[in-house]
PDB file of C-alpha atoms (C1' of nucleotides) in Angstrom:
ATOM      1  CA  MET E1054      70.130 120.586   2.769  1.00  0.00           C
ATOM      2  CA  LYS E1055      68.855 119.927  -0.737  1.00  0.00           C
ATOM      3  CA  ILE E1056      69.577 116.367  -1.860  1.00  0.00           C
ATOM      4  CA  ALA E1057      68.704 115.160  -5.360  1.00  0.00           C
ATOM      5  CA  THR E1058      68.736 111.992  -7.445  1.00  0.00           C
ATOM      6  CA  PHE E1059      69.259 112.183 -11.199  1.00  0.00           C
ATOM      7  CA  ASN E1060      69.694 109.390 -13.760  1.00  0.00           C
ATOM      8  CA  ILE E1061      71.725 111.281 -16.352  1.00  0.00           C
ATOM      9  CA  ASN E1062      71.974 108.508 -18.999  1.00  0.00           C
ATOM     10  CA  GLY E1063      75.653 109.039 -19.710  1.00  0.00           C
ATOM     11  CA  ILE E1064      77.941 111.702 -18.197  1.00  0.00           C
ATOM     12  CA  LYS E1065      79.568 112.512 -21.534  1.00  0.00           C
ATOM     13  CA  ALA E1066      76.201 113.057 -23.181  1.00  0.00           C
ATOM     14  CA  ARG E1067      75.046 115.275 -20.305  1.00  0.00           C
ATOM     15  CA  ILE E1068      78.202 117.365 -19.998  1.00  0.00           C
ATOM     16  CA  GLU E1069      76.204 120.530 -20.737  1.00  0.00           C
ATOM     17  CA  ALA E1070      72.751 119.711 -19.356  1.00  0.00           C
ATOM     18  CA  LEU E1071      73.970 118.576 -15.925  1.00  0.00           C
ATOM     19  CA  PRO E1072      75.968 121.750 -15.053  1.00  0.00           C
ATOM     20  CA  ARG E1073      73.063 123.803 -16.436  1.00  0.00           C
ATOM     21  CA  TRP E1074      70.693 122.146 -13.969  1.00  0.00           C
ATOM     22  CA  LEU E1075      73.196 122.453 -11.091  1.00  0.00           C
ATOM     23  CA  ASP E1076      73.429 126.206 -11.728  1.00  0.00           C
ATOM     24  CA  ALA E1077      69.649 126.530 -11.757  1.00  0.00           C
ATOM     25  CA  ALA E1078      68.781 124.235  -8.836  1.00  0.00           C
ATOM     26  CA  HIS E1079      71.932 124.536  -6.662  1.00  0.00           C
ATOM     27  CA  PRO E1080      71.506 121.207  -4.848  1.00  0.00           C
ATOM     28  CA  ASP E1081      73.876 120.456  -1.965  1.00  0.00           C
ATOM     29  CA  VAL E1082      74.188 116.794  -2.895  1.00  0.00           C
ATOM     30  CA  VAL E1083      73.347 114.910  -6.106  1.00  0.00           C
ATOM     31  CA  LEU E1084      73.168 111.133  -6.427  1.00  0.00           C
ATOM     32  CA  LEU E1085      73.839 110.284 -10.069  1.00  0.00           C
ATOM     33  CA  GLN E1086      72.971 107.095 -11.929  1.00  0.00           C
ATOM     34  CA  GLU E1087      73.971 105.695 -15.321  1.00  0.00           C
ATOM     35  CA  ILE E1088      77.189 107.664 -15.587  1.00  0.00           C
ATOM     36  CA  LYS E1089      78.227 105.003 -18.160  1.00  0.00           C
ATOM     37  CA  SER E1090      81.872 105.761 -17.492  1.00  0.00           C
ATOM     38  CA  VAL E1091      84.887 104.303 -15.752  1.00  0.00           C
ATOM     39  CA  ASP E1092      86.100 106.308 -12.777  1.00  0.00           C
ATOM     40  CA  ASP E1093      89.167 107.655 -14.591  1.00  0.00           C
ATOM     41  CA  ALA E1094      87.081 109.030 -17.475  1.00  0.00           C
ATOM     42  CA  PHE E1095      84.580 110.912 -15.283  1.00  0.00           C
ATOM     43  CA  PRO E1096      85.031 114.679 -15.889  1.00  0.00           C
ATOM     44  CA  ARG E1097      85.380 115.439 -12.190  1.00  0.00           C
ATOM     45  CA  GLU E1098      87.146 118.798 -12.696  1.00  0.00           C
ATOM     46  CA  ILE E1099      84.001 120.330 -14.191  1.00  0.00           C
ATOM     47  CA  PHE E1100      82.092 119.642 -10.991  1.00  0.00           C
ATOM     48  CA  GLU E1101      84.949 120.404  -8.624  1.00  0.00           C
ATOM     49  CA  GLU E1102      85.097 123.861 -10.186  1.00  0.00           C
ATOM     50  CA  LEU E1103      81.414 124.242  -9.334  1.00  0.00           C
ATOM     51  CA  GLY E1104      82.231 123.486  -5.704  1.00  0.00           C
ATOM     52  CA  TYR E1105      81.368 119.794  -5.524  1.00  0.00           C
ATOM     53  CA  GLN E1106      83.332 116.904  -4.097  1.00  0.00           C
ATOM     54  CA  VAL E1107      83.085 113.998  -6.554  1.00  0.00           C
ATOM     55  CA  GLU E1108      82.938 110.296  -5.647  1.00  0.00           C
ATOM     56  CA  THR E1109      82.343 107.765  -8.427  1.00  0.00           C
ATOM     57  CA  HIS E1110      81.646 104.056  -8.732  1.00  0.00           C
ATOM     58  CA  GLY E1111      81.802 103.461 -12.467  1.00  0.00           C
ATOM     59  CA  GLN E1112      82.301 100.719 -15.025  1.00  0.00           C
ATOM     60  CA  LYS E1113      82.829 100.538 -18.754  1.00  0.00           C
ATOM     61  CA  SER E1114      79.829 101.275 -21.006  1.00  0.00           C
ATOM     62  CA  PHE E1115      76.934 100.638 -18.628  1.00  0.00           C
ATOM     63  CA  ASN E1116      75.494 101.498 -15.222  1.00  0.00           C
ATOM     64  CA  GLY E1117      77.720 103.488 -12.873  1.00  0.00           C
ATOM     65  CA  VAL E1118      76.762 105.743  -9.940  1.00  0.00           C
ATOM     66  CA  ALA E1119      78.330 108.822  -8.394  1.00  0.00           C
ATOM     67  CA  ILE E1120      77.871 111.451  -5.695  1.00  0.00           C
ATOM     68  CA  LEU E1121      78.434 115.187  -6.053  1.00  0.00           C
ATOM     69  CA  SER E1122      78.488 117.073  -2.755  1.00  0.00           C
ATOM     70  CA  LYS E1123      79.165 120.618  -1.644  1.00  0.00           C
ATOM     71  CA  HIS E1124      79.748 119.243   1.865  1.00  0.00           C
ATOM     72  CA  PRO E1125      82.555 116.813   2.732  1.00  0.00           C
ATOM     73  CA  LEU E1126      81.742 113.145   2.104  1.00  0.00           C
ATOM     74  CA  GLU E1127      82.942 110.635   4.679  1.00  0.00           C
ATOM     75  CA  ASP E1128      83.019 106.829   4.899  1.00  0.00           C
ATOM     76  CA  VAL E1129      82.401 106.323   1.177  1.00  0.00           C
ATOM     77  CA  THR E1130      81.646 102.696   0.263  1.00  0.00           C
ATOM     78  CA  ARG E1131      80.978 101.166  -3.139  1.00  0.00           C
ATOM     79  CA  GLY E1132      78.877  98.166  -4.127  1.00  0.00           C
ATOM     80  CA  LEU E1133      75.725  96.674  -2.605  1.00  0.00           C
ATOM     81  CA  PRO E1134      76.631  94.019  -0.006  1.00  0.00           C
ATOM     82  CA  GLY E1135      75.484  90.433  -0.375  1.00  0.00           C
ATOM     83  CA  ASP E1136      77.124  89.153  -3.580  1.00  0.00           C
ATOM     84  CA  ASP E1137      80.862  89.522  -4.093  1.00  0.00           C
ATOM     85  CA  SER E1138      80.515  88.154  -7.643  1.00  0.00           C
ATOM     86  CA  ASP E1139      78.264  91.058  -8.741  1.00  0.00           C
ATOM     87  CA  GLU E1140      80.377  93.273 -11.010  1.00  0.00           C
ATOM     88  CA  GLN E1141      77.666  95.791 -11.937  1.00  0.00           C
ATOM     89  CA  ALA E1142      78.270  99.281 -10.492  1.00  0.00           C
ATOM     90  CA  ARG E1143      74.874 100.188  -9.028  1.00  0.00           C
ATOM     91  CA  TRP E1144      75.399 101.300  -5.410  1.00  0.00           C
ATOM     92  CA  ILE E1145      77.409 103.921  -3.516  1.00  0.00           C
ATOM     93  CA  GLU E1146      77.122 105.185   0.073  1.00  0.00           C
ATOM     94  CA  ALA E1147      78.535 108.159   1.926  1.00  0.00           C
ATOM     95  CA  THR E1148      77.929 110.146   5.085  1.00  0.00           C
ATOM     96  CA  VAL E1149      77.335 113.886   4.950  1.00  0.00           C
ATOM     97  CA  MET E1150      77.498 116.092   8.015  1.00  0.00           C
ATOM     98  CA  GLY E1151      74.753 118.653   8.395  1.00  0.00           C
ATOM     99  CA  GLU E1152      74.838 121.575  10.810  1.00  0.00           C
ATOM    100  CA  THR E1153      73.557 119.467  13.686  1.00  0.00           C
ATOM    101  CA  GLN E1154      73.630 115.831  12.599  1.00  0.00           C
ATOM    102  CA  ALA E1155      74.830 113.477   9.887  1.00  0.00           C
ATOM    103  CA  ILE E1156      72.868 111.652   7.182  1.00  0.00           C
ATOM    104  CA  ARG E1157      73.848 108.388   5.502  1.00  0.00           C
ATOM    105  CA  LEU E1158      73.204 108.690   1.747  1.00  0.00           C
ATOM    106  CA  CYS E1159      72.824 105.732  -0.597  1.00  0.00           C
ATOM    107  CA  GLY E1160      72.754 106.219  -4.371  1.00  0.00           C
ATOM    108  CA  LEU E1161      71.324 103.301  -6.312  1.00  0.00           C
ATOM    109  CA  TYR E1162      70.601 102.159  -9.851  1.00  0.00           C
ATOM    110  CA  LEU E1163      68.291  99.181  -9.496  1.00  0.00           C
ATOM    111  CA  PRO E1164      68.380  96.699 -12.422  1.00  0.00           C
ATOM    112  CA  ASN E1165      65.780  97.145 -15.155  1.00  0.00           C
ATOM    113  CA  GLY E1166      64.988  93.417 -15.257  1.00  0.00           C
ATOM    114  CA  ASN E1167      63.443  93.109 -18.709  1.00  0.00           C
ATOM    115  CA  PRO E1168      62.570  90.810 -20.272  1.00  0.00           C
ATOM    116  CA  ALA E1169      60.532  89.217 -17.521  1.00  0.00           C
ATOM    117  CA  PRO E1170      60.566  86.406 -16.745  1.00  0.00           C
ATOM    118  CA  GLY E1171      64.186  85.535 -17.476  1.00  0.00           C
ATOM    119  CA  PRO E1172      67.719  85.771 -16.080  1.00  0.00           C
ATOM    120  CA  LYS E1173      67.698  89.578 -16.077  1.00  0.00           C
ATOM    121  CA  TYR E1174      64.501  89.558 -14.029  1.00  0.00           C
ATOM    122  CA  ASP E1175      65.980  86.994 -11.643  1.00  0.00           C
ATOM    123  CA  TYR E1176      68.961  89.341 -11.170  1.00  0.00           C
ATOM    124  CA  LYS E1177      66.601  92.242 -10.445  1.00  0.00           C
ATOM    125  CA  LEU E1178      64.705  90.327  -7.760  1.00  0.00           C
ATOM    126  CA  ALA E1179      67.937  89.025  -6.204  1.00  0.00           C
ATOM    127  CA  TRP E1180      69.304  92.592  -6.147  1.00  0.00           C
ATOM    128  CA  MET E1181      66.116  93.794  -4.430  1.00  0.00           C
ATOM    129  CA  ALA E1182      66.511  91.074  -1.788  1.00  0.00           C
ATOM    130  CA  ARG E1183      70.045  92.344  -1.113  1.00  0.00           C
ATOM    131  CA  LEU E1184      68.683  95.904  -0.985  1.00  0.00           C
ATOM    132  CA  GLU E1185      66.114  94.834   1.609  1.00  0.00           C
ATOM    133  CA  ALA E1186      68.864  93.325   3.758  1.00  0.00           C
ATOM    134  CA  ARG E1187      70.969  96.492   3.518  1.00  0.00           C
ATOM    135  CA  ALA E1188      67.887  98.607   4.278  1.00  0.00           C
ATOM    136  CA  ARG E1189      67.303  96.639   7.496  1.00  0.00           C
ATOM    137  CA  ASP E1190      70.881  97.276   8.613  1.00  0.00           C
ATOM    138  CA  LEU E1191      70.598 100.969   7.796  1.00  0.00           C
ATOM    139  CA  LEU E1192      67.371 101.317   9.804  1.00  0.00           C
ATOM    140  CA  ALA E1193      69.095  99.725  12.773  1.00  0.00           C
ATOM    141  CA  LEU E1194      71.467 102.702  12.836  1.00  0.00           C
ATOM    142  CA  GLU E1195      68.506 104.801  14.001  1.00  0.00           C
ATOM    143  CA  MET E1196      69.883 107.841  12.201  1.00  0.00           C
ATOM    144  CA  PRO E1197      68.819 109.894   9.167  1.00  0.00           C
ATOM    145  CA  VAL E1198      69.239 107.690   6.085  1.00  0.00           C
ATOM    146  CA  MET E1199      68.221 108.298   2.476  1.00  0.00           C
ATOM    147  CA  MET E1200      68.261 105.615  -0.214  1.00  0.00           C
ATOM    148  CA  ALA E1201      67.704 107.473  -3.469  1.00  0.00           C
ATOM    149  CA  GLY E1202      68.016 106.645  -7.128  1.00  0.00           C
ATOM    150  CA  ASP E1203      66.522 105.004 -10.165  1.00  0.00           C
ATOM    151  CA  TYR E1204      64.574 102.116  -8.645  1.00  0.00           C
ATOM    152  CA  ASN E1205      63.141 100.945 -11.980  1.00  0.00           C
ATOM    153  CA  VAL E1206      59.914 100.314 -10.046  1.00  0.00           C
ATOM    154  CA  ILE E1207      56.488 101.823 -10.757  1.00  0.00           C
ATOM    155  CA  PRO E1208      55.012 101.533  -7.256  1.00  0.00           C
ATOM    156  CA  GLN E1209      51.320 102.125  -8.029  1.00  0.00           C
ATOM    157  CA  PRO E1210      49.041 102.405 -11.090  1.00  0.00           C
ATOM    158  CA  GLU E1211      48.830 106.164 -10.537  1.00  0.00           C
ATOM    159  CA  ASP E1212      52.601 106.328 -11.105  1.00  0.00           C
ATOM    160  CA  ALA E1213      52.166 105.553 -14.830  1.00  0.00           C
ATOM    161  CA  ALA E1214      50.233 107.469 -17.476  1.00  0.00           C
ATOM    162  CA  LYS E1215      49.189 104.141 -19.040  1.00  0.00           C
ATOM    163  CA  PRO E1216      49.451 101.499 -16.326  1.00  0.00           C
ATOM    164  CA  GLU E1217      47.626  98.944 -18.483  1.00  0.00           C
ATOM    165  CA  SER E1218      50.580  98.867 -20.876  1.00  0.00           C
ATOM    166  CA  TRP E1219      53.043  97.943 -18.090  1.00  0.00           C
ATOM    167  CA  THR E1220      51.287  94.969 -16.506  1.00  0.00           C
ATOM    168  CA  GLU E1221      53.826  92.333 -17.620  1.00  0.00           C
ATOM    169  CA  ASP E1222      56.839  94.663 -17.562  1.00  0.00           C
ATOM    170  CA  ALA E1223      59.680  94.118 -15.070  1.00  0.00           C
ATOM    171  CA  LEU E1224      59.062  97.645 -13.711  1.00  0.00           C
ATOM    172  CA  PHE E1225      55.459  96.954 -12.733  1.00  0.00           C
ATOM    173  CA  ARG E1226      55.009  93.180 -12.291  1.00  0.00           C
ATOM    174  CA  ALA E1227      53.383  92.084  -9.047  1.00  0.00           C
ATOM    175  CA  GLU E1228      56.633  90.538  -7.755  1.00  0.00           C
ATOM    176  CA  THR E1229      58.544  93.778  -8.402  1.00  0.00           C
ATOM    177  CA  ARG E1230      55.984  95.947  -6.664  1.00  0.00           C
ATOM    178  CA  ALA E1231      55.738  93.531  -3.740  1.00  0.00           C
ATOM    179  CA  ALA E1232      59.521  93.565  -3.272  1.00  0.00           C
ATOM    180  CA  PHE E1233      59.524  97.391  -3.299  1.00  0.00           C
ATOM    181  CA  CYS E1234      56.597  97.467  -0.885  1.00  0.00           C
ATOM    182  CA  ARG E1235      58.418  95.131   1.514  1.00  0.00           C
ATOM    183  CA  ILE E1236      61.369  97.525   1.640  1.00  0.00           C
ATOM    184  CA  VAL E1237      59.205 100.614   2.172  1.00  0.00           C
ATOM    185  CA  ASN E1238      57.216  98.802   4.843  1.00  0.00           C
ATOM    186  CA  LEU E1239      60.357  98.188   6.883  1.00  0.00           C
ATOM    187  CA  GLY E1240      59.814 101.798   7.918  1.00  0.00           C
ATOM    188  CA  PHE E1241      60.805 104.051   5.028  1.00  0.00           C
ATOM    189  CA  THR E1242      58.909 107.028   3.659  1.00  0.00           C
ATOM    190  CA  ASP E1243      58.513 107.630  -0.087  1.00  0.00           C
ATOM    191  CA  ALA E1244      59.519 111.292   0.117  1.00  0.00           C
ATOM    192  CA  PHE E1245      57.563 112.425  -2.932  1.00  0.00           C
ATOM    193  CA  ARG E1246      54.335 110.744  -1.824  1.00  0.00           C
ATOM    194  CA  ALA E1247      54.638 112.288   1.629  1.00  0.00           C
ATOM    195  CA  VAL E1248      54.273 115.679  -0.065  1.00  0.00           C
ATOM    196  CA  THR E1249      52.180 115.102  -3.199  1.00  0.00           C
ATOM    197  CA  GLN E1250      49.329 112.660  -3.882  1.00  0.00           C
ATOM    198  CA  GLY E1251      47.418 111.750  -7.016  1.00  0.00           C
ATOM    199  CA  PRO E1252      48.273 110.807 -10.625  1.00  0.00           C
ATOM    200  CA  GLY E1253      50.252 112.667 -13.263  1.00  0.00           C
ATOM    201  CA  HIS E1254      53.663 112.948 -11.541  1.00  0.00           C
ATOM    202  CA  TYR E1255      56.459 111.262 -13.481  1.00  0.00           C
ATOM    203  CA  SER E1256      60.258 111.154 -13.476  1.00  0.00           C
ATOM    204  CA  PHE E1257      60.892 109.340 -16.784  1.00  0.00           C
ATOM    205  CA  TRP E1258      59.607 109.796 -20.323  1.00  0.00           C
ATOM    206  CA  ASP E1259      60.838 107.510 -23.113  1.00  0.00           C
ATOM    207  CA  TYR E1260      62.762 109.110 -25.968  1.00  0.00           C
ATOM    208  CA  GLN E1261      60.494 107.226 -28.380  1.00  0.00           C
ATOM    209  CA  ALA E1262      57.034 107.806 -29.768  1.00  0.00           C
ATOM    210  CA  GLY E1263      56.655 111.355 -28.476  1.00  0.00           C
ATOM    211  CA  ALA E1264      56.316 110.140 -24.893  1.00  0.00           C
ATOM    212  CA  TRP E1265      57.283 113.553 -23.463  1.00  0.00           C
ATOM    213  CA  GLN E1266      54.982 115.521 -25.754  1.00  0.00           C
ATOM    214  CA  ARG E1267      52.104 113.190 -24.817  1.00  0.00           C
ATOM    215  CA  ASN E1268      53.092 113.170 -21.122  1.00  0.00           C
ATOM    216  CA  ASN E1269      53.298 109.383 -21.326  1.00  0.00           C
ATOM    217  CA  GLY E1270      55.594 109.008 -18.335  1.00  0.00           C
ATOM    218  CA  ILE E1271      56.309 106.855 -15.292  1.00  0.00           C
ATOM    219  CA  ARG E1272      57.539 107.642 -11.765  1.00  0.00           C
ATOM    220  CA  ILE E1273      60.495 105.354 -11.093  1.00  0.00           C
ATOM    221  CA  ASP E1274      63.069 107.617  -9.396  1.00  0.00           C
ATOM    222  CA  HIS E1275      62.477 107.566  -5.658  1.00  0.00           C
ATOM    223  CA  LEU E1276      63.869 108.915  -2.390  1.00  0.00           C
ATOM    224  CA  LEU E1277      63.237 106.596   0.551  1.00  0.00           C
ATOM    225  CA  LEU E1278      63.752 108.118   3.993  1.00  0.00           C
ATOM    226  CA  SER E1279      64.374 106.473   7.345  1.00  0.00           C
ATOM    227  CA  PRO E1280      62.055 107.747  10.120  1.00  0.00           C
ATOM    228  CA  GLN E1281      64.827 110.021  11.421  1.00  0.00           C
ATOM    229  CA  ALA E1282      65.244 111.521   7.931  1.00  0.00           C
ATOM    230  CA  ALA E1283      61.521 111.772   7.229  1.00  0.00           C
ATOM    231  CA  ASP E1284      61.116 113.877  10.381  1.00  0.00           C
ATOM    232  CA  LEU E1285      63.529 116.422   8.876  1.00  0.00           C
ATOM    233  CA  MET E1286      62.000 116.649   5.385  1.00  0.00           C
ATOM    234  CA  THR E1287      60.456 119.989   4.474  1.00  0.00           C
ATOM    235  CA  ASP E1288      59.865 119.533   0.723  1.00  0.00           C
ATOM    236  CA  CYS E1289      60.205 117.084  -2.180  1.00  0.00           C
ATOM    237  CA  GLN E1290      59.715 117.928  -5.850  1.00  0.00           C
ATOM    238  CA  ILE E1291      60.290 116.602  -9.372  1.00  0.00           C
ATOM    239  CA  ASP E1292      62.104 119.009 -11.724  1.00  0.00           C
ATOM    240  CA  ARG E1293      60.035 117.940 -14.733  1.00  0.00           C
ATOM    241  CA  ASP E1294      60.946 120.988 -16.843  1.00  0.00           C
ATOM    242  CA  VAL E1295      64.472 119.608 -17.212  1.00  0.00           C
ATOM    243  CA  ARG E1296      63.028 117.090 -19.689  1.00  0.00           C
ATOM    244  CA  ALA E1297      62.205 119.940 -22.093  1.00  0.00           C
ATOM    245  CA  GLY E1298      65.769 121.310 -22.147  1.00  0.00           C
ATOM    246  CA  ASP E1299      68.424 120.834 -24.815  1.00  0.00           C
ATOM    247  CA  LYS E1300      69.756 117.277 -25.133  1.00  0.00           C
ATOM    248  CA  PRO E1301      67.968 116.002 -22.017  1.00  0.00           C
ATOM    249  CA  SER E1302      68.298 112.706 -20.183  1.00  0.00           C
ATOM    250  CA  ASP E1303      65.152 110.570 -20.352  1.00  0.00           C
ATOM    251  CA  HIS E1304      64.949 110.945 -16.540  1.00  0.00           C
ATOM    252  CA  VAL E1305      64.611 114.219 -14.599  1.00  0.00           C
ATOM    253  CA  PRO E1306      65.950 115.162 -11.133  1.00  0.00           C
ATOM    254  CA  VAL E1307      63.914 114.494  -8.007  1.00  0.00           C
ATOM    255  CA  TRP E1308      64.988 116.293  -4.851  1.00  0.00           C
ATOM    256  CA  ALA E1309      64.145 116.659  -1.178  1.00  0.00           C
ATOM    257  CA  ASP E1310      64.957 119.380   1.299  1.00  0.00           C
ATOM    258  CA  LEU E1311      65.924 118.228   4.789  1.00  0.00           C
ATOM    259  CA  ALA E1312      66.430 120.427   7.854  1.00  0.00           C
ATOM    260  CA  LEU E1313      69.920 119.109   8.507  1.00  0.00           C
TER     261      LEU E1313
ATOM    262  C1'  DA P 520      55.035  97.840 -31.210  1.00  0.00           C
ATOM    263  C1'  DT P 521      57.700  92.809 -33.089  1.00  0.00           C
ATOM    264  C1'  DG P 522      60.345  99.367 -30.184  1.00  0.00           C
ATOM    265  C1'  DG P 523      59.087 104.847 -33.331  1.00  0.00           C
ATOM    266  C1'  DC P 524      64.993 107.289 -29.931  1.00  0.00           C
ATOM    267  C1'  DT P 525      69.372 107.735 -27.432  1.00  0.00           C
ATOM    268  C1'  DT P 526      73.702 106.121 -25.663  1.00  0.00           C
ATOM    269  C1'  DG P 527      78.271 103.712 -25.739  1.00  0.00           C
ATOM    270  C1'  DT P 528      81.431 100.969 -28.318  1.00  0.00           C
ATOM    271  C1'  DT P 529      83.743 101.241 -32.168  1.00  0.00           C
ATOM    272  C1'  DA P 530      84.125 102.165 -37.043  1.00  0.00           C
ATOM    273  C1'  DA P 531      78.796  99.652 -39.496  1.00  0.00           C
ATOM    274  C1'  DA P 532      76.160  97.680 -36.900  1.00  0.00           C
ATOM    275  C1'  DC P 533      74.927  96.071 -32.233  1.00  0.00           C
ATOM    276  C1'  DA P 534      73.426  95.965 -27.231  1.00  0.00           C
ATOM    277  C1'  DA P 535      70.822  98.047 -23.725  1.00  0.00           C
ATOM    278  C1'  DG P 536      67.579 100.889 -21.885  1.00  0.00           C
ATOM    279  C1'  DA P 537      62.262 101.257 -19.831  1.00  0.00           C
TER     280       DA P 537
END
DNA sequence: ATGGCTTGTTAAACAAGA
């Protein structure tokens, strides 16, 4: 089962590029971030005609996550637990049945947090604390679990072309990286790093200043696997060529294949 | 880079992103 994460930076703006990638990559499940749409305005028919079930958790103008799946989605839940006053649409969960066993999928859009320090950074760290709590509960299920999405975290210096320019940024500050590390160290596997080591592998290139042409990128879209999911992984890749297509998102898809 | 581009909202700028 091929499961991908893709921050599309607006579903309306990606109404051609997203189906184009689906046709080329034929993922079974896609976790989308930044749909920037309310649920009623999401063009679900386009994806249903391609064979996908569509579950959205949107809001007006900003954020918003969704799941596209060629297999039935069960027990869909919306919103990250831990703060009922949080109105930002950044988390969706669903269970997908494979041929032999089920996997719990979590799609997430972790807050950017800039400028740091400040209230937006405080929100990011508080959100990561809630994520850690949810991650603990998911591990206790002792089943295949994937938490995938735009983490807005550069885990290591090798995950940025110019790490020195990110030192005070909310994506790379010591507190951010430590919070991410705490979650991984609960027992998750960074799927991409289990397959590929070394620098030069990015999932985001800024629209500005010729970042793509200069390969000035960062790796911030991650797939974290529970031990039971990591045991099933056979491959994980970044579809970097998508960034060179017509009217691209500033992020590209990252996917993993699991023997489910 | 104090933001060089893109998006959404809404009708000419503004907010937000990373």
